[in-house]
Coordinates of C-alpha atoms in Angstrom, one line a residue:
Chain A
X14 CA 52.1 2.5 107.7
X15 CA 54.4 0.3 110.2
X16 CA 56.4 1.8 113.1
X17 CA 58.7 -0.8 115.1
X18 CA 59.8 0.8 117.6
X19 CA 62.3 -1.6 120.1
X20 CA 59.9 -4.0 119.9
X21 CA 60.7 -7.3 121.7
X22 CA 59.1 -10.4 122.4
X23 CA 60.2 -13.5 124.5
X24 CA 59.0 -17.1 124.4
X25 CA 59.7 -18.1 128.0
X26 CA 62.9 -16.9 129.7
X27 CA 65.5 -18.2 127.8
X28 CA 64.2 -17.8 124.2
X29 CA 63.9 -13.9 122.5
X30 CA 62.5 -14.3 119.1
X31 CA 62.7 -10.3 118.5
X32 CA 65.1 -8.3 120.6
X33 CA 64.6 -4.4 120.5
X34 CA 63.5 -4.6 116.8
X35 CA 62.7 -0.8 115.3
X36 CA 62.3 -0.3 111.5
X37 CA 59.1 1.8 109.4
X38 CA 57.8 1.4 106.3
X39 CA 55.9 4.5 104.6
X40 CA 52.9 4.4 103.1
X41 CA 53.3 3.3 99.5
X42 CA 56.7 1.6 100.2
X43 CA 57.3 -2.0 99.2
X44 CA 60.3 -3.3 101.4
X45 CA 61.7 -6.8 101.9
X46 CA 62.3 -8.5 105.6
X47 CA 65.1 -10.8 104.6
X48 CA 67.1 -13.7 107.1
X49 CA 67.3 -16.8 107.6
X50 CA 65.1 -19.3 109.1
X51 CA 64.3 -18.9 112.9
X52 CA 65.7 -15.1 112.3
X53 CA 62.4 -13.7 113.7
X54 CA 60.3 -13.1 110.5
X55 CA 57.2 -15.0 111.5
X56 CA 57.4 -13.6 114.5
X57 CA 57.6 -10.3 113.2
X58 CA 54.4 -11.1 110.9
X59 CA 52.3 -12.5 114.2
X60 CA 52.9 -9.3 115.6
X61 CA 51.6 -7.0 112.7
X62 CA 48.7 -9.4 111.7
X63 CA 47.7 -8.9 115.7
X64 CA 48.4 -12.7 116.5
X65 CA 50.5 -11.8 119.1
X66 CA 51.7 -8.7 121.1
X67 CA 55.0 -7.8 122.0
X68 CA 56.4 -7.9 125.2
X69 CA 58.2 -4.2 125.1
X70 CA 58.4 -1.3 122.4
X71 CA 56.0 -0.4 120.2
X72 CA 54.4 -1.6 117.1
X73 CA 52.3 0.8 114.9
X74 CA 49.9 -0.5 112.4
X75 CA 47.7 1.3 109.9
X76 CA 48.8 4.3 112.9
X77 CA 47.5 2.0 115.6
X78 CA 49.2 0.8 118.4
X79 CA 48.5 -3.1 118.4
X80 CA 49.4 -3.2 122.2
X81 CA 46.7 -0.9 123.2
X82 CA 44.3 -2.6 120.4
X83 CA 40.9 -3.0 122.2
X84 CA 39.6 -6.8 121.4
X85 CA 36.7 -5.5 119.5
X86 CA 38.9 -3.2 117.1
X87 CA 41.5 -6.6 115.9
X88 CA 39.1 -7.4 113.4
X89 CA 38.4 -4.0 111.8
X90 CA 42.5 -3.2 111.4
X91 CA 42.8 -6.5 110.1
X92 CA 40.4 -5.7 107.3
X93 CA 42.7 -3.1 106.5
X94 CA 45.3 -5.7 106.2
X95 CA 46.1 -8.5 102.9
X96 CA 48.1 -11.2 104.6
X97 CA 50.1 -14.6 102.4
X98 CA 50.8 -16.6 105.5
X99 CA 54.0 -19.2 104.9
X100 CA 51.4 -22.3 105.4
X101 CA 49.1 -20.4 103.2
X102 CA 46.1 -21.1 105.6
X103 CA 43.4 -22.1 103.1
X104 CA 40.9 -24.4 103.3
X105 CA 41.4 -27.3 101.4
X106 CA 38.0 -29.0 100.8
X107 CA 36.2 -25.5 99.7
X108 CA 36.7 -24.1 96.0
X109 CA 38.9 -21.1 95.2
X110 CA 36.2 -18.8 95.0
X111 CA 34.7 -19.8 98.6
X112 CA 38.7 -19.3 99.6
X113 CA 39.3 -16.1 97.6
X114 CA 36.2 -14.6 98.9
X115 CA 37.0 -15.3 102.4
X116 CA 38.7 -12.2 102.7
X117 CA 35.3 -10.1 101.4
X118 CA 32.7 -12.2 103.1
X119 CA 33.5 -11.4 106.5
X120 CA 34.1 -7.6 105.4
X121 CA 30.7 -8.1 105.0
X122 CA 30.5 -7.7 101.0
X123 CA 27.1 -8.8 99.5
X124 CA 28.1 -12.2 97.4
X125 CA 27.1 -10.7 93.7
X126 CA 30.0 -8.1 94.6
X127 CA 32.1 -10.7 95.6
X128 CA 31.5 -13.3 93.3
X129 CA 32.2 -10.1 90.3
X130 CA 35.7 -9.0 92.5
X131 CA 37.3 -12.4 92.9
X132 CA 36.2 -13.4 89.2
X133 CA 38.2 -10.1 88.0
X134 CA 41.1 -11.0 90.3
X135 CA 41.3 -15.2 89.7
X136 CA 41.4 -14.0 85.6
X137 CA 44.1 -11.7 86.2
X138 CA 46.1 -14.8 88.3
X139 CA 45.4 -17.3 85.6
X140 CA 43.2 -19.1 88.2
X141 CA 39.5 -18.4 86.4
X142 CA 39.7 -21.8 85.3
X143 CA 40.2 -23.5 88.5
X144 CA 37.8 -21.3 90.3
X145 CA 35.1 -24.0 91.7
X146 CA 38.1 -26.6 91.7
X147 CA 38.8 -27.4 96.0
X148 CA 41.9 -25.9 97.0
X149 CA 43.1 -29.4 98.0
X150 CA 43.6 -30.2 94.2
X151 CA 45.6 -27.5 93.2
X152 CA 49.6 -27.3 93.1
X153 CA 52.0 -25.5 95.2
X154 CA 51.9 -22.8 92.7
X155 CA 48.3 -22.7 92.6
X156 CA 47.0 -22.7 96.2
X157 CA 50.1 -19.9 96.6
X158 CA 48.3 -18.0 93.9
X159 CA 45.1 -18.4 95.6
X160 CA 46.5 -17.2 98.9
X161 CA 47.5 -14.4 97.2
X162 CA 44.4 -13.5 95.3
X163 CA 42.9 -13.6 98.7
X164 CA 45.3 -11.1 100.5
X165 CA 44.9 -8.9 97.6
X166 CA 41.0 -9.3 96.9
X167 CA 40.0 -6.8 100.0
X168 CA 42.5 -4.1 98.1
X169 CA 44.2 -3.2 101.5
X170 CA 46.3 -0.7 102.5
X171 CA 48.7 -3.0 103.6
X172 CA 50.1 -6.4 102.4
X173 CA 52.2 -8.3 104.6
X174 CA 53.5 -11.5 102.5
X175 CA 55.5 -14.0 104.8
X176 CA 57.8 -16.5 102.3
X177 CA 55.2 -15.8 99.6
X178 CA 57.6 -17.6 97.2
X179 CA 58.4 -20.4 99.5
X180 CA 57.0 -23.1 97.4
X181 CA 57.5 -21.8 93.7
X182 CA 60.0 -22.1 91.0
X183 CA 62.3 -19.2 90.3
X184 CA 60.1 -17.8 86.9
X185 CA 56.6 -18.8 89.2
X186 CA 58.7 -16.5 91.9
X187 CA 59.5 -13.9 90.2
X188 CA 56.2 -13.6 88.7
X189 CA 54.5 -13.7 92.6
X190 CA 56.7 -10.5 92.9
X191 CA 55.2 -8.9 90.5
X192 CA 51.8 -8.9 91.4
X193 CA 53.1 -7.5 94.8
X194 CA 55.2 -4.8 92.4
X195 CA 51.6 -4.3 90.6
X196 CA 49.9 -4.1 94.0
X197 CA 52.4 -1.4 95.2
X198 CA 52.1 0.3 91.8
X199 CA 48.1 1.1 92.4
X200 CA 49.1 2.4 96.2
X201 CA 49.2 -0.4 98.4
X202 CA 52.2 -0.2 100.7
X203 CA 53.7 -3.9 100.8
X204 CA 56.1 -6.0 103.3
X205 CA 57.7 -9.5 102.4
X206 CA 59.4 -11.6 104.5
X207 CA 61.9 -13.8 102.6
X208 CA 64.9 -15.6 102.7
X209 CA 65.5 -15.5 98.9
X210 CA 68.1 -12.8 99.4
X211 CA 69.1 -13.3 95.8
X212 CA 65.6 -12.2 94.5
X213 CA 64.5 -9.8 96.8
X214 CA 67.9 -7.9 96.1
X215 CA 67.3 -8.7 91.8
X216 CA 64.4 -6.6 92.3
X217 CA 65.7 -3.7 93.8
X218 CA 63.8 -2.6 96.8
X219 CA 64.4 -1.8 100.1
X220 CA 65.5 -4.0 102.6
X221 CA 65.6 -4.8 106.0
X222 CA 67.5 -7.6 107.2
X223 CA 66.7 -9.5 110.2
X224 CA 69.0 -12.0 112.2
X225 CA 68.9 -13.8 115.7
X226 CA 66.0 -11.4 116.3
X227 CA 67.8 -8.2 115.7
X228 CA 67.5 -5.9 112.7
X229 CA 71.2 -6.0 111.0
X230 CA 70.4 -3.7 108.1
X231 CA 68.2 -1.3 106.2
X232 CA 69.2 -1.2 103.2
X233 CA 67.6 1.3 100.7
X234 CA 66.9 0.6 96.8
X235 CA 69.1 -2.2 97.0
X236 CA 72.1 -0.4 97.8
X237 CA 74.9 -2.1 100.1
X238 CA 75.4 -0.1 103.4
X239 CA 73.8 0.2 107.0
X240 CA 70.9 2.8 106.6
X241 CA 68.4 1.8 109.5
X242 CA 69.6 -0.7 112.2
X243 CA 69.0 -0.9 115.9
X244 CA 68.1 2.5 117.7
Chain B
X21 CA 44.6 5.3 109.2
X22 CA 41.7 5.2 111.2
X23 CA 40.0 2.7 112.1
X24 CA 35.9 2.7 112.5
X25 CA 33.9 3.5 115.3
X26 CA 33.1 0.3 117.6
X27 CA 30.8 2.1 120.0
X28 CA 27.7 -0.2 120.0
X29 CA 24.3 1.1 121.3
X30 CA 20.8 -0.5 121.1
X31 CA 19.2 0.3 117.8
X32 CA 16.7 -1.4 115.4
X33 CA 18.7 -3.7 113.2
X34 CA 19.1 -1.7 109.9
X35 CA 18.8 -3.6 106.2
X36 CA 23.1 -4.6 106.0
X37 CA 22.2 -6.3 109.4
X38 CA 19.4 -8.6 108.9
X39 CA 21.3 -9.5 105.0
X40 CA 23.9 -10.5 107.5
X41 CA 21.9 -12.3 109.7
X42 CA 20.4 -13.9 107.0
X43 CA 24.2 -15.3 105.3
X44 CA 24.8 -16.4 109.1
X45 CA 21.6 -18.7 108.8
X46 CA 22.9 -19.8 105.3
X47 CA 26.5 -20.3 106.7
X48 CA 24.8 -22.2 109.6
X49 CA 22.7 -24.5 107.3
X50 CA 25.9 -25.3 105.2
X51 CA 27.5 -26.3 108.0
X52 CA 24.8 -28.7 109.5
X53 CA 25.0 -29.9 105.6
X54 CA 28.4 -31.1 106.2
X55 CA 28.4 -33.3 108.3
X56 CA 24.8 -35.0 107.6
X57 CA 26.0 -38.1 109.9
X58 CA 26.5 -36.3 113.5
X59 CA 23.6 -33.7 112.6
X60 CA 21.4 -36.9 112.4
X61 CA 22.3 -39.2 115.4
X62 CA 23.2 -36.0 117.7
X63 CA 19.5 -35.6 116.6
X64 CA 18.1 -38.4 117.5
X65 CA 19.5 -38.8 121.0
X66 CA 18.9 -35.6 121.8
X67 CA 14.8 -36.3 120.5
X68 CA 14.8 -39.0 122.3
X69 CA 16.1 -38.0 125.5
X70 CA 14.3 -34.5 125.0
X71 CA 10.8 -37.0 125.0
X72 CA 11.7 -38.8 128.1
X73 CA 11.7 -35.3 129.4
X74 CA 8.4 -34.6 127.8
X75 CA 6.8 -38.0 128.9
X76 CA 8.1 -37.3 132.5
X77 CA 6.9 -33.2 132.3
X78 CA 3.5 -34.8 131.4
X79 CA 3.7 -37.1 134.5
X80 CA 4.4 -34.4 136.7
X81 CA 1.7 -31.8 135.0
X82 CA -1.0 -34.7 135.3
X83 CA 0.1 -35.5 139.2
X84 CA -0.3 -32.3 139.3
X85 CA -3.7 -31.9 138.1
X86 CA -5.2 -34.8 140.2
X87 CA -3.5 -34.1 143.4
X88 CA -5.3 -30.8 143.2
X89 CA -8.7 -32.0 141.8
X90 CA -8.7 -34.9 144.3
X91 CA -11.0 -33.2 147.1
X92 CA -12.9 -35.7 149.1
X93 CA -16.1 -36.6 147.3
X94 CA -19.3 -37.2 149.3
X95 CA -19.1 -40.8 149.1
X96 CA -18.8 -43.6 151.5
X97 CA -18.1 -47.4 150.7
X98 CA -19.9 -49.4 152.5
X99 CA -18.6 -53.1 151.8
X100 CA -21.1 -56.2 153.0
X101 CA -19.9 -59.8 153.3
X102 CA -22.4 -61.1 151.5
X103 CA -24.6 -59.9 147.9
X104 CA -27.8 -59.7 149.6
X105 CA -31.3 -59.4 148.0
X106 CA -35.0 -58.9 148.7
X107 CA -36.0 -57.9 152.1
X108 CA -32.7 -58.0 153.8
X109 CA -31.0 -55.9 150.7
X110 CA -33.8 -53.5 151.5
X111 CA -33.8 -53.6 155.2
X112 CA -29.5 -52.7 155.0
X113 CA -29.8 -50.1 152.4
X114 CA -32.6 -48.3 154.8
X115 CA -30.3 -49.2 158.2
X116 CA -27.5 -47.1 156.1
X117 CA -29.5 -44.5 155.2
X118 CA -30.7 -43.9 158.6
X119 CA -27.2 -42.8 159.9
X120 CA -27.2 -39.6 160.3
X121 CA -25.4 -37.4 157.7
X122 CA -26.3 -40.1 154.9
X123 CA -28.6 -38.7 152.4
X124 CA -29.3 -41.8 150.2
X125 CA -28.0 -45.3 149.6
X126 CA -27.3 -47.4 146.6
X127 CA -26.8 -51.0 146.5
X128 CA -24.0 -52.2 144.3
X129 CA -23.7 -56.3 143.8
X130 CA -21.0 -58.1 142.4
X131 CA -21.7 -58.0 138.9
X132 CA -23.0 -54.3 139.1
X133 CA -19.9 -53.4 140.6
X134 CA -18.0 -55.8 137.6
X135 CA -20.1 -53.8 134.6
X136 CA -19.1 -50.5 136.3
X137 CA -15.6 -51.4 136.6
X138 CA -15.2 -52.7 132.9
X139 CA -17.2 -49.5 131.6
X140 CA -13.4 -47.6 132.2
X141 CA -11.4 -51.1 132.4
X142 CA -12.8 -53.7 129.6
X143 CA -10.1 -56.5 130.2
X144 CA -10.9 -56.5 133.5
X145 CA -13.9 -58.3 132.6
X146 CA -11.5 -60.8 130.7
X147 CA -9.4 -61.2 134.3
X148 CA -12.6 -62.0 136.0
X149 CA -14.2 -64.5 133.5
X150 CA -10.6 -66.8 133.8
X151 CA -10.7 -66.4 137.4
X152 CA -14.1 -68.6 137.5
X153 CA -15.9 -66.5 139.9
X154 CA -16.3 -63.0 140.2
X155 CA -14.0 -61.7 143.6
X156 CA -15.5 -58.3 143.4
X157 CA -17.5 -57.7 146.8
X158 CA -20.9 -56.5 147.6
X159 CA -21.6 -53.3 148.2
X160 CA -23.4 -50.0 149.5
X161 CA -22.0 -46.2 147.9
X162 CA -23.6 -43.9 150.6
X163 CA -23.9 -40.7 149.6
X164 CA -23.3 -37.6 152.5
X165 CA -26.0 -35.4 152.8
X166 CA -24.9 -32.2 151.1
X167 CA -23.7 -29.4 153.8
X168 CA -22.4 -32.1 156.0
X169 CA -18.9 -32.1 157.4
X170 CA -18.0 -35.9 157.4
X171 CA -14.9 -34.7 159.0
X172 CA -16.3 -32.1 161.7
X173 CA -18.3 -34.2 163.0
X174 CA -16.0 -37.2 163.7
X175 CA -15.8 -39.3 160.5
X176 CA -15.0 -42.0 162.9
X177 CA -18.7 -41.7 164.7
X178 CA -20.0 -41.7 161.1
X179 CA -18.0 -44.8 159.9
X180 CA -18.7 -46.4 163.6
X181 CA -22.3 -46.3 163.1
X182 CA -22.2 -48.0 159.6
X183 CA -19.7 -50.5 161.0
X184 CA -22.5 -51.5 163.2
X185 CA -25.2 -52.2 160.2
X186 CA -25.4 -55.9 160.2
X187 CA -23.7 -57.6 157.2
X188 CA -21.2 -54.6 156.7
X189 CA -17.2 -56.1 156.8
X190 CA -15.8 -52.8 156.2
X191 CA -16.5 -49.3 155.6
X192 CA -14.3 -46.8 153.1
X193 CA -14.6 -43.1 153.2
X194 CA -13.7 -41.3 150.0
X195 CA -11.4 -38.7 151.8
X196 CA -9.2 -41.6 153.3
X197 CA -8.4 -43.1 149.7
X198 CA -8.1 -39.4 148.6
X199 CA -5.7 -39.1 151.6
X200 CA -3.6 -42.2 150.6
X201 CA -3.4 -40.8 147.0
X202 CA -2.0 -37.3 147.1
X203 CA 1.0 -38.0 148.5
X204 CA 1.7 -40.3 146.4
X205 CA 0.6 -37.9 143.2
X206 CA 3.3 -35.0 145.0
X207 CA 5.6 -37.9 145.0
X208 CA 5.4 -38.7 142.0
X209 CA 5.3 -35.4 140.9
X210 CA 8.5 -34.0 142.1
X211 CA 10.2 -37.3 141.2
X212 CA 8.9 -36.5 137.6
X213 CA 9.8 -32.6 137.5
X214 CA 13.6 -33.8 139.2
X215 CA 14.2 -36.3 137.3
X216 CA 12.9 -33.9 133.7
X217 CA 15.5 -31.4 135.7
X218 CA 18.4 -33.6 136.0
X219 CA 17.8 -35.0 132.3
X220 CA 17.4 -31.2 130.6
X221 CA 21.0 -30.4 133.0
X222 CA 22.2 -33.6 131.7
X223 CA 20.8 -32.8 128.1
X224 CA 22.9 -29.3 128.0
X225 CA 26.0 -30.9 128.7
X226 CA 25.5 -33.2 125.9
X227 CA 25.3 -30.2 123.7
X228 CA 28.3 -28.5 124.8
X229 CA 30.5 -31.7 124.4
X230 CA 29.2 -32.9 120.8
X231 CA 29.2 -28.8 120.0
X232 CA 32.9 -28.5 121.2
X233 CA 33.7 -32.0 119.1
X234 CA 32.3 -30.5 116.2
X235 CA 34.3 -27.0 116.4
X236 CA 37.9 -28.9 116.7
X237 CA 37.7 -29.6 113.1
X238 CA 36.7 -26.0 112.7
X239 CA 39.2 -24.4 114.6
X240 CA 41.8 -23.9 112.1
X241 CA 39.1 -22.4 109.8
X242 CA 37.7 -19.8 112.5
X243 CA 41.3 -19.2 113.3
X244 CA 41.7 -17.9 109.2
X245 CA 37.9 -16.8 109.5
X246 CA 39.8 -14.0 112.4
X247 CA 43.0 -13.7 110.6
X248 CA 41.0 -11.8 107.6
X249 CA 38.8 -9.5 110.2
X250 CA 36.0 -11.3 110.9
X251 CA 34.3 -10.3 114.0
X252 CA 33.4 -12.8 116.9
X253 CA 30.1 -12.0 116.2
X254 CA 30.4 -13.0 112.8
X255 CA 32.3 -16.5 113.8
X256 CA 29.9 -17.4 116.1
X257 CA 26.6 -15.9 115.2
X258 CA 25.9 -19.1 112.6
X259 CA 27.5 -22.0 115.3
X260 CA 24.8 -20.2 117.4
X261 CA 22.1 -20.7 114.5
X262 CA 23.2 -23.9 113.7
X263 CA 23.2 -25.5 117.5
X264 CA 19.3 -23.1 117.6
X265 CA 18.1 -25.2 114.5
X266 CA 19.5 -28.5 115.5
X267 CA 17.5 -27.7 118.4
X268 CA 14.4 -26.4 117.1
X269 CA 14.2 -30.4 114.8
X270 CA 15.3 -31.9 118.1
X271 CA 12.3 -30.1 119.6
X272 CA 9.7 -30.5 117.0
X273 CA 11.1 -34.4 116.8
X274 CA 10.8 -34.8 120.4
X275 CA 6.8 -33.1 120.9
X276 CA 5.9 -35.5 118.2
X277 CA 7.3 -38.4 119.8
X278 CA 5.6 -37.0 123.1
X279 CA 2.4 -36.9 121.6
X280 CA 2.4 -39.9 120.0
X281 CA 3.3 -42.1 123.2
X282 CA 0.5 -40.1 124.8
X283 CA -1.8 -41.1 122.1
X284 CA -0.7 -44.4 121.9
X285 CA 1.0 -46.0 124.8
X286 CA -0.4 -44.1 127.4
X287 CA -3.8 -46.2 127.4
X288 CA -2.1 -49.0 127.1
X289 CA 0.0 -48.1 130.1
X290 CA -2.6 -46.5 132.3
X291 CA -6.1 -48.1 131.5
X292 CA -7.6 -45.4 133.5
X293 CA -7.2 -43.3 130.6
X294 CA -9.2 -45.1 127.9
X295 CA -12.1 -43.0 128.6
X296 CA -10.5 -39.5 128.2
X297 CA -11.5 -39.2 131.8
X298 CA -10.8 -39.9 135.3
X299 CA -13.0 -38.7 138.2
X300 CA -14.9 -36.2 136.1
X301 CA -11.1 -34.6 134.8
X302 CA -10.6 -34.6 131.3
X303 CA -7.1 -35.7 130.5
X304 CA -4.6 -36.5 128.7
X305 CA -1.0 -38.0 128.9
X306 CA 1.1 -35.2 127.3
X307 CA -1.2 -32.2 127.2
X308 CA -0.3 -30.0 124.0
X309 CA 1.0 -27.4 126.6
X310 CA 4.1 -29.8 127.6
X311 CA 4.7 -30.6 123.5
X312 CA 4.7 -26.3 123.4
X313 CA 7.5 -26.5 125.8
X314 CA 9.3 -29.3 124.4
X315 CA 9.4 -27.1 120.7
X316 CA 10.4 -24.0 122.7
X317 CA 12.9 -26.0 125.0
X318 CA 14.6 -27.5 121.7
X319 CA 15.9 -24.5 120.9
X320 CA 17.0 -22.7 123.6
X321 CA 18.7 -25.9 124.4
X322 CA 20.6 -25.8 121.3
X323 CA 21.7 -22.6 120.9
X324 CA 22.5 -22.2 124.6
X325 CA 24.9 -25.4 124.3
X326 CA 26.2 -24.0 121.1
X327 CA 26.7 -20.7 122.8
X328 CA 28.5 -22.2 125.7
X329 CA 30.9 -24.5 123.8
X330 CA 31.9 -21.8 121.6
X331 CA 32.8 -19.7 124.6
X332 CA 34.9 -22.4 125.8
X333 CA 36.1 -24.1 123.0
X334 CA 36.8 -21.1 120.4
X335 CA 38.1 -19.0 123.2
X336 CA 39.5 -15.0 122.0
X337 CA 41.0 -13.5 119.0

């Protein structure tokens, strides 16, 4: 589903955000990026969600390869893709159901359809009752919840989550995690950037840890010991 | 995973595509709905200015029309320094008919020539009755004999002869007023069209500036819009829409306001026009061809500013 292959990318000559990163996840996988801030996460996720391109290697997405993407084709992979950004990128003055069916409108979904998916998915988040309520009025929790309805509402084949429990309790975060778990249960292959070592590593997954730009460890199933790395 | 086809070839736009079409119009109206404030003042310059254009279009078209209507009549002016009557009125209408190429003569006196004047300009009788006496001078319209070039055969023999008529001061061929008059009516009329150029230029880049003001607030929401697929089409098919119906009311507003300074101003600014008619032309200030082309210039106006400001204000995915 993802193939990094010595992928680099420099901000200006003296700055490398990602230095010869290489890592895959299968399809079906659910795996955590873990590091600390300024690690080269975000980066990471600007590259899969086709915000930027690298400057060397070779990033596979969906089995495309986003540095030969045509212009035309970044939309249509990134239907293909459910993305929590950090910031959460919702718009504050429109309702959840406007933001939650974002993701389906510009796939092109006729609005009964989409009114009927993102009802099904705001019940199943506890968010029904805030559905018409602007995004602006909601909690950290909330608007996170929403962000994530919205990533998941297009049922992609991918989910790409970066600090999706950044703003959340510990119970609230473990609870995020396992909607992702759910999500990855029904076939969707998921990747979450977080610095919550602790949590990521509670749940038991795979991991790959990221660090001054450089991958420092795959670890599998939360098992201690270098799988992956560099290569 | 694959990814779809993106070959696109000309086709007739299948159901899914107008149903889209149709959300971008709703996505478009939403949007003018959300900001009621600009929508309404960008829409009243732009009338406004968008008249001025029509008024001066109108100008132009008219100009136009009478520079290339104005042929020389058959009609000479001959001015006396007195009103005469009786004999000697008889004795100088006969004297100018008797020149040759003058079919017939007609004496016009003073108040003749004031009912004939205030038949197309009323206040002018107004003007004259505070003036005390009437200035207007006596005169004789001498009518060429039809067939007969006034100009072939030496206008100035022609005026010459009637210059020698006793009692005549001064004698005015039609084709030498109609000479004086249109170039003035090309000058005025590419003055009009230049300036109705400059304004429409002007006009467009007064769209793309209040469009690319309106998309900065956007930009972080067309930015998300992209992040979750949407195509550029789809981004900027309704900014399109919206800057084509701010338009179209900009163009509608603007023909009105056309028309209505052509009903009512323009006889009040050109007397000539009272009467619907000036030397046998039927006119009218802002014909309904120039408010046609101030609807359809609306529009295209619009959603060609639109079009360009998104292109330089959205830039790429």
């Amino acid at each position: 589903m993802i193939r990094l292959y010595r992928v680099t990318r420099r901000y200006g000559p003296d700055v490398t955000a990602l230095d010869e990163v290489s890592f895959e996840v299968e399809p079906g996988e659910l795996v955590f990026l873990t590091g600390p801030s300024g690690a080269g996460k975000t980066t990471l996720f600007r590259i899969l969600t086709l915000a930027e391109r690298p400057d060397d290697g070779q990033a596979l997405v969906c089995g495309r390869n986003v540095s030969r993407l045509e212009r035309r084709e970044v939309p249509l992979l990134r239907r293909q893709l459910g993305v929590v950004f950090q910031d959460f990128k919702l718009l504050p003055r429109r309702s959840v159901l406007a933001n939650v069916g974002l993701a389906l409108a510009v796939r092109g979904v006729d609005p009964r359809t989409r009114a009927e998916r993102v009802g099904r998915l705001l019940a199943a988040l506890e968010l029904d009752g805030r559905a018409r309520t602007p995004v602006e009025r909601l909690s950290g929790g909330e608007q996170q919840r929403v962000a994530i309805a919205r990533a998941l509402v297009g049922e992609p084949a991918l989910l790409l989550a970066d600090e999706p429990t950044g703003s959340v309790d510990p119970i609230m975060a473990l609870d995020i995690m396992r909607l992702f778990e759910r999500a990855n249960a029904q076939g969707t292959t998921v990747l979450i950037a977080t610095h919550d070592v602790a949590l990521a590593r509670k749940l038991g997954h795979r991991r790959v840890e990221i660090a001054r730009g450089r991958v420092r460890a795959d670890l599998a199933f939360g098992l201690r010991g270098e799988s992956g790395g560099p290569s | 995973m694959k990814v779809g086809s993106t070959t696109s070839t000309l086709r007739l736009p299948t159901r899914d595509d107008l149903l889209e079409a149709g959300r971008a119009v709703v996505r478009a109206v939403r949007s003018i709905g959300e900001s009621p404030l600009l929508t309404v003042l960008a829409t009243l310059i732009l009338s406004l200015t968008l008249t001025v254009v029509g008024v001066l279009s109108a100008v132009a078209v008219l100009a136009a029309r009478l520079a290339a209507t104005a042929t020389p009549p058959d009609q000479i002016n001959v001015y006396l320094a007195k009103p005469v009557a009786g004999v000697e009125r008889t004795r100088t209408v006969a004297a100018i008919e008797h020149v040759d190429g003058i079919e017939e003569a007609r004496y016009i006196g003073p108040e003749d020539a004031l009912e004939e004047l205030a038949a197309t300009m009323p206040e002018v009788r107004g003007w004259i009755s505070a003036l005390g006496e009437n200035p207007l001078p006596a005169a004789v319209v001498a009518t060429v004999r039809p067939g007969f070039d006034l100009s072939s055969s030496g206008d100035g023999s022609v005026v010459g002869t009637l210059m020698g008529v006793t009692g005549v001061t001064e004698v005015q061929t039609a084709g030498e007023t109609v000479g004086h008059v249109i170039p003035v009516l090309h000058s005025i009329r590419w003055t009009a069209s230049g300036v109705a150029v400059m304004l429409v230029t002007a006009m467009l880049f007064v769209v793309v500036a209040t469009f690319r003001l309106t998309l900065e607030p956007r930009r972080e929401e067309i930015e998300i819009l992209r992040l979750h697929g949407a195509t550029e089409r789809w981004v900027r098919a309704p900014l399109w829409i919206e800057g084509g119906l701010l338009g179209a009311t900009t163009g509608l507003v603007s023909a009105a306001l056309a028309w209505g300074c052509g009903a009512k101003l323009g006889p009040v600014a050109i007397p000539a026009l009272v009467s619907g008619r000036v030397g046998g032309l039927a006119l009218e200030l802002v014909p309904i061809s120039v408010c046609v082309g101030l609807s359809i210039l609306g529009p295209v106006l619009g959603a060609a500013g639109a079009a360009v400001a998104t292109r330089w204000g959205l830039g790429r995915a």
